[in-house]
Amino acid sequence: MTFVAPVAQAKSDLVVGLQLEPPHLDPTSAAAGAIDQVLYANVFEGLTRFGPDGSVNPGLAESWDISDDGRVYTFHLRKGVTFHDGSALDAGDVVFTLDRARAEDSQNAQKALFAGIESVEALDDLTARVTLAQPDGGFLFNMAWGDAVIVAPESIESIKQSPVGTGAFRFKGWVQGDRITLERNPDYWGEAARLDSATFKFISDPTAAFAAVMAEDVQAFPFYPAPENLPQFEADPRFQVLVGSTEGETILAMNNALPPLDNPMVRRAVAHAIDRKAIMEGAMFGLGTAIGTHFAPHHPDYVDLMYLSDYDPELSRQLLAEAGMAEGFTTTLKLPPPSYARRGGEIVAAQLRNVGIETEITNLEWAQWLEEVFRGKDFGLTIVSHTEPMDIGIYARPEYYFQYDSPDFQALNAALSTETDPEKRSELLVQMQTRIAEDHVNAYLFQLAVPTVADARLRGLWADAPTQATDLTGVYWEE
């Protein structure tokens, strides 16, 4: 009797753990980064796309021409691209997507990205022309955001539950409260995904996340929520630990329209009451990079402005007294689910209490936070990480949830949007960072690190997160 050893089958599926579940699956009509974390690049694609290093690369547009005056962009679409329902991508879909995003009734969370568009036209099936009201040096960058992915008009009615994109993976199913499953798109226009399927498993509790990874029920967990476990994983040969940077400015956001936080002196007092190092140690076990403004430290135009809000509780008390609030005040502190917010919130509350500011802590689920804080503006303080890339322009929007209204900053942002000279753009970015730091719009805590724990045999995962995404298009198992 001869024994024949079975032929080992290369592993072709993957289970990814994520802490936050998307509220729905349309990245063009919600502020929740959890949508992009599942769908960006995997299911949906834009005219341009971010690479793992944050570079802007061709996406559904293989090339483009820019007019001499910087106002007209002519995009040349790739041939043979189809949506997952079999329909062909054409320039009409680009027109529909951009017109929908900039419409008066648009639900796009980053509608400002499209505000400078004057018109969108289909010149032929594979050529789309976008005319801007003014030159915009960041336009190709804006088109790479998850909020700018191309969608087909016939898919909109069901997009929130059954998304239809052009990506290397297509949507297979969603068991709400548990998982989303994707499968390889056999008709993908580009290099085919090497995974046959990918399941995103939602595990909000850090202890449960640890158990799932240790049991190998989950083979990759980006934004791993319990950094205290990382040394244990690093010591175990079954796992690899990647620690990268993100675009996530983690801030103690303040409602600038709500007394007494409408007083810049009070906001400054809050900022000086905060010990960034203690928060990073207590909430993130030392991971992250302290920041003094809403800008990524790895960006070449970053300015270190932490001296404007260094930890000084005595100065904080003095400022409160000067503002007529020597006895302090009470406000709300509404916290979304991520560990940095829940753990950091307890530390922030203690630090504020030390200078006489009492906080009423409420833990919210993500959908509640979006409804109450982001849309309803019903809060005093909150902690959140802004993971959108290069998003300092949100401070030019008085209707944005922290409600900062500065004509001077709005003028700087308007100048940036029309400036194409790199040196002048850098000068403007320095002025913008300085203005919001001096106005103490928010208390700036740290740039979020992204720890990823994964099976040691897995290859192609992004270490850094230049946008909030889990791009699986290049992921594979080492044989």
Coordinates of C-alpha atoms in Angstrom, one line a residue:
M1 CA 0.0 0.0 0.0
T2 CA 1.5 3.3 -1.0
F3 CA 0.7 6.5 0.9
V4 CA 0.4 9.6 -1.3
A5 CA 0.7 12.9 0.6
P6 CA -2.1 15.3 -0.2
V7 CA -1.1 18.3 -2.3
A8 CA -1.1 21.4 -0.2
Q9 CA -3.6 24.0 -1.4
A10 CA -2.4 27.6 -1.3
K11 CA -4.5 29.5 1.1
S12 CA -6.8 32.0 -0.7
D13 CA -9.2 33.4 1.8
L14 CA -8.7 35.9 4.6
V15 CA -10.6 37.1 7.7
V16 CA -9.8 40.7 8.7
G17 CA -10.8 42.0 12.1
L18 CA -12.1 45.6 12.4
Q19 CA -13.4 47.4 15.5
L20 CA -16.0 49.5 13.8
E21 CA -18.8 48.3 11.5
P22 CA -20.0 50.7 8.8
P23 CA -23.4 52.3 9.3
H24 CA -24.1 51.5 5.6
L25 CA -22.0 50.9 2.4
D26 CA -22.1 54.1 0.4
P27 CA -18.8 55.9 0.8
T28 CA -20.2 58.9 -1.1
S29 CA -22.9 59.8 1.5
A30 CA -21.5 59.4 5.0
A31 CA -18.7 60.6 7.2
A32 CA -17.9 57.2 8.7
G33 CA -14.4 56.1 7.9
A34 CA -15.5 52.5 8.6
I35 CA -17.1 52.5 5.1
D36 CA -13.8 53.2 3.4
Q37 CA -12.0 50.8 5.6
V38 CA -13.9 47.9 4.0
L39 CA -14.7 49.2 0.5
Y40 CA -12.0 51.7 -0.6
A41 CA -9.9 50.2 -3.5
N42 CA -11.4 46.8 -2.8
V43 CA -14.9 47.5 -4.2
F44 CA -15.0 51.1 -5.2
E45 CA -12.4 53.1 -7.2
G46 CA -12.0 56.8 -8.1
L47 CA -10.5 58.6 -11.1
T48 CA -7.3 58.7 -9.0
R49 CA -6.3 56.6 -6.0
F50 CA -3.9 56.8 -3.0
G51 CA -0.9 54.5 -3.0
P52 CA 0.4 53.0 0.3
D53 CA 2.9 55.9 0.6
G54 CA 0.1 58.5 0.2
S55 CA 1.0 59.3 -3.4
V56 CA -1.8 60.1 -5.9
N57 CA -1.8 57.6 -8.7
P58 CA -4.0 56.9 -11.8
G59 CA -7.2 55.0 -11.0
L60 CA -10.1 54.6 -13.3
A61 CA -8.5 57.5 -15.3
E62 CA -5.3 56.2 -16.9
S63 CA -4.2 59.7 -17.7
W64 CA -5.4 63.3 -17.7
D65 CA -4.6 66.6 -19.3
I66 CA -4.6 70.0 -17.5
S67 CA -5.2 73.2 -19.3
D68 CA -2.6 76.0 -19.1
D69 CA -4.8 78.1 -16.8
G70 CA -5.2 75.1 -14.4
R71 CA -9.0 75.1 -14.6
V72 CA -9.8 72.3 -17.1
Y73 CA -9.0 68.6 -16.4
T74 CA -9.6 66.2 -19.2
F75 CA -9.7 62.6 -17.9
H76 CA -9.0 59.6 -20.1
L77 CA -10.8 56.6 -18.7
R78 CA -9.4 53.1 -19.0
K79 CA -10.9 50.8 -21.7
G80 CA -12.9 47.7 -20.8
V81 CA -13.8 48.6 -17.2
T82 CA -17.1 47.2 -16.0
F83 CA -19.1 47.5 -12.8
H84 CA -19.8 44.4 -10.8
D85 CA -23.3 44.2 -12.3
G86 CA -21.7 43.9 -15.8
S87 CA -22.5 47.4 -17.0
A88 CA -19.7 49.3 -18.7
L89 CA -18.0 52.3 -17.0
D90 CA -18.2 55.4 -19.2
A91 CA -17.8 59.1 -18.9
G92 CA -21.5 59.5 -18.1
D93 CA -20.8 57.7 -14.8
V94 CA -18.2 60.3 -14.0
V95 CA -20.6 63.1 -14.8
F96 CA -23.3 61.5 -12.6
T97 CA -21.0 60.9 -9.7
L98 CA -19.5 64.4 -9.6
D99 CA -22.8 66.2 -10.2
R100 CA -24.4 64.1 -7.5
A101 CA -21.6 64.9 -5.0
R102 CA -21.8 68.6 -5.6
A103 CA -25.6 68.9 -5.9
E104 CA -27.5 71.2 -3.5
D105 CA -29.1 68.2 -1.8
S106 CA -25.9 66.1 -1.7
Q107 CA -25.4 63.9 1.3
N108 CA -21.6 63.7 0.6
A109 CA -19.7 64.2 3.9
Q110 CA -16.9 66.0 2.0
K111 CA -19.1 68.1 -0.3
A112 CA -16.5 70.9 -0.1
L113 CA -14.1 68.7 -2.2
F114 CA -16.5 69.3 -5.2
A115 CA -17.5 72.9 -4.5
G116 CA -15.0 74.3 -7.0
I117 CA -16.4 72.3 -9.9
E118 CA -18.1 74.5 -12.5
S119 CA -19.2 71.8 -14.9
V120 CA -18.6 68.1 -15.8
E121 CA -19.1 66.9 -19.4
A122 CA -18.8 63.6 -21.2
L123 CA -16.8 64.4 -24.4
D124 CA -17.1 60.7 -25.5
D125 CA -17.6 57.4 -23.8
L126 CA -14.0 57.4 -22.4
T127 CA -13.3 61.1 -22.0
A128 CA -14.7 63.3 -19.2
R129 CA -13.9 67.0 -18.9
V130 CA -14.1 68.8 -15.5
T131 CA -14.0 72.6 -15.5
L132 CA -13.2 74.3 -12.2
A133 CA -14.3 77.8 -11.3
Q134 CA -10.7 78.5 -10.3
P135 CA -7.4 76.6 -10.4
D136 CA -7.1 74.0 -7.6
G137 CA -3.7 72.6 -6.9
G138 CA -5.2 69.8 -4.8
F139 CA -7.9 68.6 -7.3
L140 CA -6.3 65.3 -8.3
F141 CA -5.7 64.6 -4.6
N142 CA -9.3 65.3 -3.8
M143 CA -10.4 62.9 -6.5
A144 CA -8.6 60.1 -4.7
W145 CA -10.7 60.3 -1.6
G146 CA -13.2 57.6 -0.8
D147 CA -15.9 60.3 -1.1
A148 CA -15.1 60.7 -4.8
V149 CA -15.3 57.1 -5.9
I150 CA -17.2 56.6 -9.2
V151 CA -20.7 55.1 -8.8
A152 CA -23.3 54.2 -11.4
P153 CA -26.7 55.8 -11.4
E154 CA -28.6 52.5 -11.6
S155 CA -26.8 51.3 -8.4
I156 CA -27.8 54.2 -6.2
E157 CA -31.2 52.9 -5.0
S158 CA -29.6 49.9 -3.2
I159 CA -26.0 51.1 -2.8
K160 CA -26.2 51.4 1.0
Q161 CA -26.9 47.7 1.4
S162 CA -25.5 46.2 -1.9
P163 CA -22.7 48.3 -3.2
V164 CA -21.7 48.0 -6.9
G165 CA -18.3 49.2 -7.8
T166 CA -15.5 48.5 -10.3
G167 CA -12.8 47.1 -7.9
A168 CA -10.8 43.9 -7.7
F169 CA -13.4 42.5 -5.2
R170 CA -17.1 42.5 -5.4
F171 CA -19.6 42.6 -2.6
K172 CA -21.0 39.2 -1.6
G173 CA -22.9 39.7 1.7
W174 CA -23.4 41.5 4.9
V175 CA -24.6 40.0 8.2
Q176 CA -25.2 43.1 10.2
G177 CA -23.6 43.1 13.5
D178 CA -21.1 40.5 12.5
R179 CA -19.4 40.5 9.1
I180 CA -19.1 41.7 5.5
T181 CA -17.8 39.3 2.8
L182 CA -16.2 40.2 -0.5
E183 CA -15.2 37.9 -3.3
R184 CA -12.6 38.2 -6.1
N185 CA -13.9 40.0 -9.2
P186 CA -13.1 37.7 -12.1
D187 CA -13.7 40.5 -14.6
Y188 CA -11.4 43.1 -13.0
W189 CA -9.8 45.5 -15.5
G190 CA -6.4 45.5 -13.7
E191 CA -4.2 43.0 -12.0
A192 CA -6.5 40.4 -10.4
A193 CA -6.7 40.0 -6.7
R194 CA -4.7 37.0 -5.3
L195 CA -7.3 36.3 -2.6
D196 CA -10.5 34.5 -3.7
S197 CA -12.4 36.0 -0.8
A198 CA -12.1 38.3 2.2
T199 CA -14.3 38.5 5.2
F200 CA -14.4 41.6 7.5
K201 CA -15.3 40.6 11.0
F202 CA -16.5 43.3 13.3
I203 CA -15.1 43.0 16.9
S204 CA -15.6 46.1 19.0
D205 CA -14.3 44.8 22.3
P206 CA -10.5 44.8 22.7
T207 CA -10.5 41.6 24.8
A208 CA -12.5 39.8 22.2
A209 CA -10.2 41.1 19.5
F210 CA -7.2 39.7 21.3
A211 CA -8.9 36.3 21.7
A212 CA -9.9 36.2 18.0
V213 CA -6.3 36.9 16.8
M214 CA -4.7 34.5 19.3
A215 CA -7.1 31.7 18.2
E216 CA -6.3 32.6 14.5
D217 CA -10.0 33.1 13.8
V218 CA -8.9 36.4 12.4
Q219 CA -5.7 36.5 10.3
A220 CA -5.2 40.3 10.2
F221 CA -6.4 43.1 12.4
P222 CA -5.5 46.6 11.2
F223 CA -6.0 49.4 13.8
Y224 CA -5.7 46.7 16.5
P225 CA -7.5 48.2 19.5
A226 CA -5.4 46.9 22.4
P227 CA -1.8 48.1 22.0
E228 CA -0.9 46.6 25.4
N229 CA -1.0 43.2 23.7
L230 CA 1.5 44.0 21.0
P231 CA 4.7 42.8 22.8
Q232 CA 3.0 39.4 23.3
F233 CA 2.3 39.2 19.6
E234 CA 5.8 40.3 18.7
A235 CA 7.2 37.4 20.8
D236 CA 5.0 34.8 19.1
P237 CA 6.4 33.5 15.7
R238 CA 2.9 32.9 14.4
F239 CA 2.4 36.7 14.1
Q240 CA 3.8 39.8 12.6
V241 CA 3.2 43.3 14.0
L242 CA 3.3 46.3 11.8
V243 CA 3.3 49.8 13.3
G244 CA 2.7 52.6 10.8
S245 CA 1.5 56.2 10.7
T246 CA -1.9 57.4 9.7
E247 CA -3.6 60.6 8.5
G248 CA -5.5 60.6 11.8
E249 CA -5.2 63.8 13.8
T250 CA -6.7 62.7 17.2
I251 CA -8.2 65.8 18.8
L252 CA -10.3 66.8 21.8
A253 CA -12.8 68.7 19.7
M254 CA -14.6 71.6 21.2
N255 CA -18.0 73.1 20.2
N256 CA -16.9 76.6 19.3
A257 CA -20.5 77.9 19.2
L258 CA -21.4 76.6 22.7
P259 CA -20.8 78.8 25.8
P260 CA -18.3 79.0 27.4
L261 CA -16.3 77.2 24.7
D262 CA -17.2 80.0 22.3
N263 CA -14.6 82.1 24.3
P264 CA -11.1 81.5 22.9
M265 CA -9.6 82.1 26.3
V266 CA -11.7 79.2 27.7
R267 CA -10.6 77.0 24.8
R268 CA -7.0 77.9 25.5
A269 CA -7.5 76.9 29.2
V270 CA -8.8 73.5 28.1
A271 CA -5.8 73.0 25.8
H272 CA -3.3 73.9 28.5
A273 CA -5.0 71.4 30.9
I274 CA -4.2 68.5 28.7
D275 CA -1.1 66.3 29.1
R276 CA -0.6 64.7 25.7
K277 CA 2.1 62.3 26.9
A278 CA -0.1 61.0 29.7
I279 CA -3.0 60.4 27.2
M280 CA -0.7 58.6 24.7
E281 CA 0.7 56.4 27.5
G282 CA -2.6 55.6 29.1
A283 CA -4.8 55.2 26.0
M284 CA -2.2 54.1 23.4
F285 CA 0.6 52.6 25.5
G286 CA 3.0 55.1 24.0
L287 CA 2.0 54.7 20.3
G288 CA 1.4 57.9 18.3
T289 CA 3.1 61.2 17.7
A290 CA 2.1 64.3 19.7
I291 CA 0.8 67.2 17.6
G292 CA 0.0 70.9 18.2
T293 CA -2.3 71.5 15.3
H294 CA -4.5 69.7 12.8
F295 CA -1.8 68.5 10.4
A296 CA 0.2 65.2 10.0
P297 CA 3.7 65.4 11.4
H298 CA 5.0 63.3 8.5
H299 CA 3.9 66.0 6.0
P300 CA 6.8 68.1 4.8
D301 CA 4.9 71.3 5.6
Y302 CA 4.1 70.4 9.2
V303 CA 5.0 73.0 11.9
D304 CA 5.6 72.0 15.5
L305 CA 3.2 74.3 17.4
M306 CA 2.9 72.4 20.6
Y307 CA 4.4 75.3 22.6
L308 CA 1.1 77.1 22.0
S309 CA -0.8 74.6 24.1
D310 CA 1.8 72.9 26.3
Y311 CA 0.7 71.2 29.5
D312 CA 0.4 73.9 32.1
P313 CA -2.5 73.4 34.6
E314 CA -1.6 76.6 36.5
L315 CA -1.9 78.7 33.4
S316 CA -5.1 76.9 32.6
R317 CA -6.6 77.9 36.0
Q318 CA -5.4 81.5 35.5
L319 CA -7.0 81.7 32.1
L320 CA -10.3 80.4 33.5
A321 CA -10.2 83.1 36.2
E322 CA -9.5 85.8 33.6
A323 CA -12.5 84.5 31.6
G324 CA -14.7 85.0 34.6
M325 CA -14.8 81.2 35.3
A326 CA -12.6 80.9 38.4
E327 CA -15.0 78.2 39.7
G328 CA -14.7 76.3 36.5
F329 CA -17.7 74.9 34.5
T330 CA -19.4 71.7 33.5
T331 CA -19.8 70.4 29.9
T332 CA -20.4 67.2 28.1
L333 CA -17.8 64.8 26.8
K334 CA -19.3 62.4 24.3
L335 CA -17.1 59.5 23.2
P336 CA -17.3 57.3 20.2
P337 CA -16.3 53.6 20.4
P338 CA -12.6 53.5 19.5
S339 CA -10.1 52.7 22.3
Y340 CA -8.3 56.0 21.9
A341 CA -11.5 57.8 22.6
R342 CA -12.9 55.7 25.4
R343 CA -9.6 55.2 27.2
G344 CA -8.4 58.7 26.4
G345 CA -11.7 60.2 27.6
E346 CA -11.2 59.0 31.1
I347 CA -7.8 60.5 31.3
V348 CA -8.9 63.8 29.7
A349 CA -11.8 64.0 32.2
A350 CA -9.4 63.7 35.1
Q351 CA -7.0 66.3 33.7
L352 CA -9.8 68.8 33.2
R353 CA -11.2 68.1 36.7
N354 CA -7.8 69.1 38.0
V355 CA -8.3 72.7 36.8
G356 CA -12.0 72.9 37.7
I357 CA -13.7 71.7 34.5
E358 CA -16.2 68.9 35.1
T359 CA -17.3 66.6 32.3
E360 CA -20.4 64.5 31.9
I361 CA -19.1 61.5 30.0
T362 CA -21.4 59.7 27.6
N363 CA -20.3 56.6 25.6
L364 CA -21.9 56.6 22.2
E365 CA -22.0 53.9 19.5
W366 CA -20.7 55.1 16.2
A367 CA -24.1 55.8 14.6
Q368 CA -25.2 57.7 17.7
W369 CA -22.0 59.8 17.6
L370 CA -22.6 60.7 14.0
E371 CA -26.2 61.7 14.7
E372 CA -25.7 63.6 18.0
V373 CA -22.2 65.1 17.6
F374 CA -21.2 65.2 13.9
R375 CA -24.6 66.1 12.5
G376 CA -26.5 67.4 15.5
K377 CA -23.7 69.4 17.1
D378 CA -25.1 68.4 20.4
F379 CA -21.9 68.3 22.5
G380 CA -19.4 70.3 24.5
L381 CA -16.3 68.1 24.0
T382 CA -15.6 64.9 22.1
I383 CA -12.5 62.9 21.1
V384 CA -12.2 61.7 17.6
S385 CA -9.4 60.9 15.1
H386 CA -9.8 62.7 11.7
T387 CA -8.4 60.1 9.4
E388 CA -9.1 61.9 6.1
P389 CA -5.9 63.0 4.3
M390 CA -4.8 66.6 4.4
D391 CA -8.1 67.8 5.7
I392 CA -7.2 71.1 7.3
G393 CA -9.8 72.7 5.0
I394 CA -12.6 71.6 7.3
Y395 CA -11.7 74.6 9.5
A396 CA -13.0 76.8 6.7
R397 CA -16.5 75.4 7.1
P398 CA -18.5 77.2 9.9
E399 CA -21.2 74.6 9.6
Y400 CA -18.7 71.8 10.4
Y401 CA -19.4 70.1 13.7
F402 CA -17.0 72.1 15.9
Q403 CA -18.4 75.3 14.3
Y404 CA -15.3 77.4 14.0
D405 CA -16.0 80.6 12.0
S406 CA -13.0 82.6 11.1
P407 CA -13.0 84.8 8.0
D408 CA -9.2 85.1 8.2
F409 CA -8.8 81.3 8.0
Q410 CA -11.5 81.0 5.3
A411 CA -9.5 83.5 3.2
L412 CA -6.3 81.5 3.7
N413 CA -8.1 78.3 2.6
A414 CA -9.5 80.1 -0.4
A415 CA -6.0 81.3 -1.4
L416 CA -4.7 77.7 -1.0
S417 CA -7.4 76.2 -3.2
T418 CA -6.4 78.5 -6.1
E419 CA -2.6 78.4 -5.6
T420 CA -0.5 76.0 -7.7
D421 CA 3.0 77.1 -6.8
P422 CA 4.4 74.6 -4.3
E423 CA 6.4 77.2 -2.3
K424 CA 3.4 79.5 -1.9
R425 CA 1.2 76.5 -1.0
S426 CA 3.6 75.6 1.7
E427 CA 3.6 79.2 3.1
L428 CA -0.2 79.2 3.2
L429 CA -0.3 75.8 4.9
V430 CA 2.1 77.1 7.6
Q431 CA -0.2 80.1 8.2
M432 CA -3.3 77.9 8.4
Q433 CA -1.7 75.5 10.9
T434 CA -0.6 78.5 13.0
R435 CA -4.0 80.2 12.9
I436 CA -6.0 77.3 14.3
A437 CA -3.4 76.6 16.9
E438 CA -3.4 80.2 18.1
D439 CA -7.2 80.2 18.1
H440 CA -7.2 76.9 20.1
V441 CA -10.1 75.7 18.0
N442 CA -9.6 72.3 19.4
A443 CA -7.1 70.6 21.8
Y444 CA -4.7 68.7 19.5
L445 CA -3.6 65.4 21.1
F446 CA -1.6 63.0 18.8
Q447 CA -1.3 61.6 15.3
L448 CA -2.9 58.2 15.5
A449 CA -0.5 55.2 14.9
V450 CA -1.9 52.2 13.2
P451 CA -0.8 48.9 14.7
T452 CA -1.6 45.9 12.6
V453 CA -1.4 42.3 13.9
A454 CA -1.4 39.6 11.2
D455 CA -0.5 36.1 10.5
A456 CA 3.3 35.9 9.8
R457 CA 2.7 34.3 6.4
L458 CA 0.6 37.2 5.1
R459 CA 2.1 39.6 2.6
G460 CA 1.1 42.9 0.9
L461 CA -0.6 44.6 3.9
W462 CA -0.2 48.3 4.1
A463 CA 1.8 49.4 7.2
D464 CA 0.8 53.0 6.9
A465 CA -2.7 54.3 6.4
P466 CA -2.5 57.4 4.1
T467 CA -6.3 57.0 3.9
Q468 CA -8.7 55.0 6.1
A469 CA -8.7 51.9 4.1
T470 CA -7.8 48.2 4.2
D471 CA -6.5 47.7 0.7
L472 CA -6.4 44.0 0.0
T473 CA -5.8 44.2 -3.7
G474 CA -2.1 43.2 -3.4
V475 CA -2.5 40.9 -0.3
Y476 CA -1.5 37.3 -0.6
W477 CA -0.3 34.3 1.4
E478 CA 3.3 33.3 1.2
E479 CA 3.5 29.6 0.1

